[in-house]
Tab-separated table of C-alpha atoms in Angstrom:
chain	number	residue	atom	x	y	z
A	173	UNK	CA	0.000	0.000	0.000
A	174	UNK	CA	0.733	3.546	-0.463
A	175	UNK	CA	-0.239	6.531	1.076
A	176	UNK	CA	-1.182	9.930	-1.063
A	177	UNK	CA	-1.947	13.016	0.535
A	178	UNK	CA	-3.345	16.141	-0.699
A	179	UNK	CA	-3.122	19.797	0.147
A	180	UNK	CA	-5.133	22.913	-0.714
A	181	UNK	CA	-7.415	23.129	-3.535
A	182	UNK	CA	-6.313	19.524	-4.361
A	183	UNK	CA	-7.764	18.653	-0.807
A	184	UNK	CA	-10.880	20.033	-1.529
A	185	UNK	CA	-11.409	18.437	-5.361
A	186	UNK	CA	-10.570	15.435	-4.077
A	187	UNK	CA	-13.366	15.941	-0.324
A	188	UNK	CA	-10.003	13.661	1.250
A	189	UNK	CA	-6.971	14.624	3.009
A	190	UNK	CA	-5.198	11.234	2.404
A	191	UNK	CA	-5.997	7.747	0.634
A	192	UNK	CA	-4.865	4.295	0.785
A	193	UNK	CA	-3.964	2.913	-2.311
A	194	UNK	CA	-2.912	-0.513	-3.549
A	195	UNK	CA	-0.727	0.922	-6.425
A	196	UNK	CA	2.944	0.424	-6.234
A	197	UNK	CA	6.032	-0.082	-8.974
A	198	UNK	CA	4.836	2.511	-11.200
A	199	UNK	CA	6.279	6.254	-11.571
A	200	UNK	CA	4.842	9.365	-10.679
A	201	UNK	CA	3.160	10.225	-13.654
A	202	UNK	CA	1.407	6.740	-14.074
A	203	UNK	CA	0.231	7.626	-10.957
A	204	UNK	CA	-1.208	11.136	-11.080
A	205	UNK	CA	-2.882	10.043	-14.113
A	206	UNK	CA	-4.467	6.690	-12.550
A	207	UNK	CA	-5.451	9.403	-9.877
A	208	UNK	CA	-7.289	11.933	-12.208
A	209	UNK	CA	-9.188	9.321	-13.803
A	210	UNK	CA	-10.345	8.135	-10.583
A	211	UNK	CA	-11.501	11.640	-9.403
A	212	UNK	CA	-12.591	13.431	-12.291
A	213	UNK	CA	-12.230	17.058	-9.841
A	214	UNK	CA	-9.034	16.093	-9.489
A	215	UNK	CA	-6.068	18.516	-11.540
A	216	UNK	CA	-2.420	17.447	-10.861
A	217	UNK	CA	-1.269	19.465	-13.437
A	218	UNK	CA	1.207	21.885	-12.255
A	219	UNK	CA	1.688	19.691	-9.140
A	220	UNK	CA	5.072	18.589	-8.015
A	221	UNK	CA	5.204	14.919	-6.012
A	222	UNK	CA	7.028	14.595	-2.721
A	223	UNK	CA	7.723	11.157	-1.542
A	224	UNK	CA	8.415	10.623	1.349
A	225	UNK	CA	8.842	14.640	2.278
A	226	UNK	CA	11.791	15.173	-0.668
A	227	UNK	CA	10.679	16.291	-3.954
A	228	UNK	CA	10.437	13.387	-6.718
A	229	UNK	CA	10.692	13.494	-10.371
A	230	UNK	CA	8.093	12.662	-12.742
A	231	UNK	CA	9.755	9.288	-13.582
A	232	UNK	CA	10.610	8.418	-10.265
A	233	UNK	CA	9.178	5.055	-8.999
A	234	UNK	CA	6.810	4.592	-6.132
A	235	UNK	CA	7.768	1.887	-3.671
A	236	UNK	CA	5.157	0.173	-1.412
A	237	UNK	CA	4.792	1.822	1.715
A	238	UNK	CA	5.857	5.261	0.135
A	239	UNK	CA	3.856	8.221	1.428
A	240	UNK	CA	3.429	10.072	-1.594
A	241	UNK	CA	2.636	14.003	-1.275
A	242	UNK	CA	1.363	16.425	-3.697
A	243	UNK	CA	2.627	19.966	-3.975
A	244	UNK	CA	0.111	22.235	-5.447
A	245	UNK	CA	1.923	25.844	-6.524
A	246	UNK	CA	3.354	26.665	-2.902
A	247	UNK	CA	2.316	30.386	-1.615
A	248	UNK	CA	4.343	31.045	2.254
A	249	UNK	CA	5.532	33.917	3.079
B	197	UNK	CA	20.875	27.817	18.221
B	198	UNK	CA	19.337	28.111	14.792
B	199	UNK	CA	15.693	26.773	13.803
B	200	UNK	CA	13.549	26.325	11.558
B	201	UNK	CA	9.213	25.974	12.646
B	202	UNK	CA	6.307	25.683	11.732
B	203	UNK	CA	3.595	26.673	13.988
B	204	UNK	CA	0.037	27.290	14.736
B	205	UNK	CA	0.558	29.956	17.695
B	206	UNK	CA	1.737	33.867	17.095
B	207	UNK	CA	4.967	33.837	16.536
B	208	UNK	CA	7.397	35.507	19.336
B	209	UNK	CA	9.385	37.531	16.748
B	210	UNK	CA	12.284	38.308	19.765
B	211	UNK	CA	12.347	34.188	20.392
B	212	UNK	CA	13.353	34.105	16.996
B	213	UNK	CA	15.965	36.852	16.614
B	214	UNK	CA	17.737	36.040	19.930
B	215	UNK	CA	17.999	32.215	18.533
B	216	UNK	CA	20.852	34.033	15.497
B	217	UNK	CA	22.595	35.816	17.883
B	218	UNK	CA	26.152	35.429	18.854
B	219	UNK	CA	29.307	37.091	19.725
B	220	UNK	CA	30.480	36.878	15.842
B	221	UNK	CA	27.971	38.935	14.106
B	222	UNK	CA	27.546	42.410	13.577
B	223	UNK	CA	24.089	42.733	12.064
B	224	UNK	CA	21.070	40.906	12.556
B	225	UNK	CA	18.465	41.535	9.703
B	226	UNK	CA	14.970	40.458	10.468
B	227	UNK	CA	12.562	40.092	8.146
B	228	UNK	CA	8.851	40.045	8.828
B	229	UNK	CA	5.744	39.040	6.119
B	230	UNK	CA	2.830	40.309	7.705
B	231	UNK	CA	-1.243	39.902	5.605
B	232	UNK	CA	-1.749	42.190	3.423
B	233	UNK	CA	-5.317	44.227	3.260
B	234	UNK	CA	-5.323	45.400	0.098
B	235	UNK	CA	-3.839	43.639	-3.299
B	236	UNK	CA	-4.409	46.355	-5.973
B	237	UNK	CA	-8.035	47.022	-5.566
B	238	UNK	CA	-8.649	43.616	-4.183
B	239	UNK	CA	-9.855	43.214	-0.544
B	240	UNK	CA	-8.625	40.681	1.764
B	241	UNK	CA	-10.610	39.985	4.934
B	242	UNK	CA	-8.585	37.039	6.161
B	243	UNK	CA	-5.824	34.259	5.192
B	244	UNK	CA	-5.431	30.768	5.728
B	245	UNK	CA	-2.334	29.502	5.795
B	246	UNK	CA	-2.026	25.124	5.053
B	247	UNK	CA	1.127	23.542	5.223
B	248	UNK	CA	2.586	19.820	5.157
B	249	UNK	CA	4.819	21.140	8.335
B	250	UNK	CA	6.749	17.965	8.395
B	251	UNK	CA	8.448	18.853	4.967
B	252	UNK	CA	7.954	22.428	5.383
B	253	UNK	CA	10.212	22.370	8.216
B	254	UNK	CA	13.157	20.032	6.379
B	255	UNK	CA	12.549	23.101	3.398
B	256	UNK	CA	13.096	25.828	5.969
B	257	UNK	CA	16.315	23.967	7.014
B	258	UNK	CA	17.306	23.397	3.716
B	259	UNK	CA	17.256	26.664	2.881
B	260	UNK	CA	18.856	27.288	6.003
B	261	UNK	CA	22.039	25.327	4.588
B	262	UNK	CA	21.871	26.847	0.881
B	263	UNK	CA	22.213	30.411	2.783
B	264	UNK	CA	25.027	28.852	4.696
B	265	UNK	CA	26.672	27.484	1.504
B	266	UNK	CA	26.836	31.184	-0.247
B	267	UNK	CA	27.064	33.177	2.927
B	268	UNK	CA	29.140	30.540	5.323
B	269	UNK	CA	29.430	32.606	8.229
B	270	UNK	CA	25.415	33.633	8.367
B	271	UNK	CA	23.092	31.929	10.956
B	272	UNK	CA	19.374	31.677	10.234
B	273	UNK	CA	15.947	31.031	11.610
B	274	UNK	CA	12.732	30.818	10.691
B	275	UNK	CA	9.781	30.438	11.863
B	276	UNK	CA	5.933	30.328	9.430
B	277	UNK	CA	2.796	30.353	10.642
B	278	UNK	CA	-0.152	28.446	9.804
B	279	UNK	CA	-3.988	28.281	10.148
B	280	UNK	CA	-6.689	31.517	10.125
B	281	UNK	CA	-4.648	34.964	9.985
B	282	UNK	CA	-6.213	38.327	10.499
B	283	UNK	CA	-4.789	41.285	8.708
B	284	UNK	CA	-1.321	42.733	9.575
B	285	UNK	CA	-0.892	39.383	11.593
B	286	UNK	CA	2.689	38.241	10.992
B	287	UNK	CA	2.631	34.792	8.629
B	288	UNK	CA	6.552	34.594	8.978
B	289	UNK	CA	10.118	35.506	10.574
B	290	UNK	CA	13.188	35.464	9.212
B	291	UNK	CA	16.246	36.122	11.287
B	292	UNK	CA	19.345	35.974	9.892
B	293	UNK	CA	22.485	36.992	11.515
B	294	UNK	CA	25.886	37.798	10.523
B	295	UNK	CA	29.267	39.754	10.858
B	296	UNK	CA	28.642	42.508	8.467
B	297	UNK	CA	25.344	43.866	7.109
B	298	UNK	CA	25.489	43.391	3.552
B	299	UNK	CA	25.642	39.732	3.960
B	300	UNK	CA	22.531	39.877	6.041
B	301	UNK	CA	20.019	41.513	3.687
B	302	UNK	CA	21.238	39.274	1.030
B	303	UNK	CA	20.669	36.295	2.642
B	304	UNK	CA	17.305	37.164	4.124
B	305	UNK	CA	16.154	38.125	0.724
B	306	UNK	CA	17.389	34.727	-0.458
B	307	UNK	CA	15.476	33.181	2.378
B	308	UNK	CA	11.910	34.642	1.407
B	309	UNK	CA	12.363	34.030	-2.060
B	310	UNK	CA	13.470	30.568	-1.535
B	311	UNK	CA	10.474	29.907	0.493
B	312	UNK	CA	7.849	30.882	-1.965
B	313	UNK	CA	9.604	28.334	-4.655
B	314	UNK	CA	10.014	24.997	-2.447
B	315	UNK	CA	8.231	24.916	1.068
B	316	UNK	CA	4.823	23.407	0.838
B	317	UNK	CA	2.797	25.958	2.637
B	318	UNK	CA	-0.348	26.847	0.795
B	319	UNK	CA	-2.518	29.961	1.393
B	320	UNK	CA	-6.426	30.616	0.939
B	321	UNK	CA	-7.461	34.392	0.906
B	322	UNK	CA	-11.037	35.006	1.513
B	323	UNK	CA	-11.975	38.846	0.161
B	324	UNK	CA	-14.960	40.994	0.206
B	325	UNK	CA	-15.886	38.982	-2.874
B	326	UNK	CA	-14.476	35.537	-2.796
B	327	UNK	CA	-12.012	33.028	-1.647
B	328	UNK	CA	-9.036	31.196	-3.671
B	329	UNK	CA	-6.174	29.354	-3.018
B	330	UNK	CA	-3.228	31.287	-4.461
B	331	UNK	CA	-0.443	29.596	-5.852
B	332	UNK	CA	2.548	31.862	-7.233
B	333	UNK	CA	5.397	28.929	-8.140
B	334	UNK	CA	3.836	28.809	-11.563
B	335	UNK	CA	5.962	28.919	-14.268
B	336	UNK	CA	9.464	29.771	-12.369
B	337	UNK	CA	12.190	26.843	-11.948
B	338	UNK	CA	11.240	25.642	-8.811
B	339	UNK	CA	12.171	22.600	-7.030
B	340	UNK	CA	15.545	23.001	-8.683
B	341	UNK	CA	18.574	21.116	-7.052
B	342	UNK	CA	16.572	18.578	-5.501
């Protein structure tokens, strides 16, 4: 299992803070697509991937037990 | 001692500048972002700040150690607030601390820039009129030197 979590407007497309999900072995990209498909609100476009808290590539592979982040457009300061 | 926080509670901006200073250094520059009312002729009535604080605080000490790597003899802290924010309540602090004073400015201006490109902390504005969440990363190079 992995575990995705979402932040900010992605939060509220998706009405979840976090999800369970069985997929594993694939890249980033596979898995923001699987992800929009599932939740048709959902727009990862323009949304950089953390796993486990350090920025990830688009090609970089998604282990089981990952915990998967996305990073909408950041605004601090 | 240097640090680097995310936290839910006003921020004690004289916590944060006494944690840079040291025999050493000769200027202390302190920056403070505080809400902003008006953006153009746009109205904010409030601000909430999101973040994912457990990677938001490895950015802020990341950034911490880029400043160090340009500017080795500056110490830095700081310190962003999250949840509901009223306006001209202060979001962040920046202290940075070093033997001269050019050094200082430049590095606190690195500091603020740096965070608006890779620390995941998200804000809503709600105005007269509306509420969005603002994202301003678009189209720069961020997340460079991963």
């Amino acid at each position: 299992m992995i575990t995705v979590l979402f932040f900010a407007k992605q939060q509220e497309q998706i009405g979840k803070e976090k999800l369970e999900r069985s997929e594993s072995q694939l890249v980033v990209s596979e898995l923001k697509q699987i992800l929009m498909n599932d939740y048709p609100d959902l727009s990862l476009d323009h949304t950089m991937t953390a796993i486990n808290e350090e920025y990830a590539a688009e090609d970089q592979v998604v282990n089981d037990q990952d915990i998967v982040a996305f990073i909408p457009p950041v605004s601090g300061g | 001692m240097e640090y680097y926080s995310i936290t839910s509670e006003e921020i004690d901006v004289n916590k944060v500048i006494s944690s840079v200073i040291r025999p050493e250094a000769g200027a202390i520059n302190t920056f403070i972002g505080t809400v902003r009312e008006f953006t153009g002729e746009k109205q904010t009535v409030s601000l909430q700040y999101e973040a994912y604080p457990s990677m938001a605080e490895k950015q802020l000490k990341r950034i911490g150690g880029e400043i160090r790597e340009q500017w080795p003899a500056v110490q830095t802290s700081i310190v962003h607030r999250i949840g509901k924010l009223a306006i001209s309540d202060i979001a962040v602090v920046i202290a940075v601390a070093s033997p001269h004073r050019a050094e200082s400015y430049e590095a606190s201006r690195y500091a603020i820039e740096r965070i608006k490109e890779i620390v995941p902390i998200w804000k809503k504005e709600y105005w007269t009129d509306g509420e969005e969440w603002i994202g301003d990363q678009l189209e720069k190079t961020s997340y460079k030197n991963k």
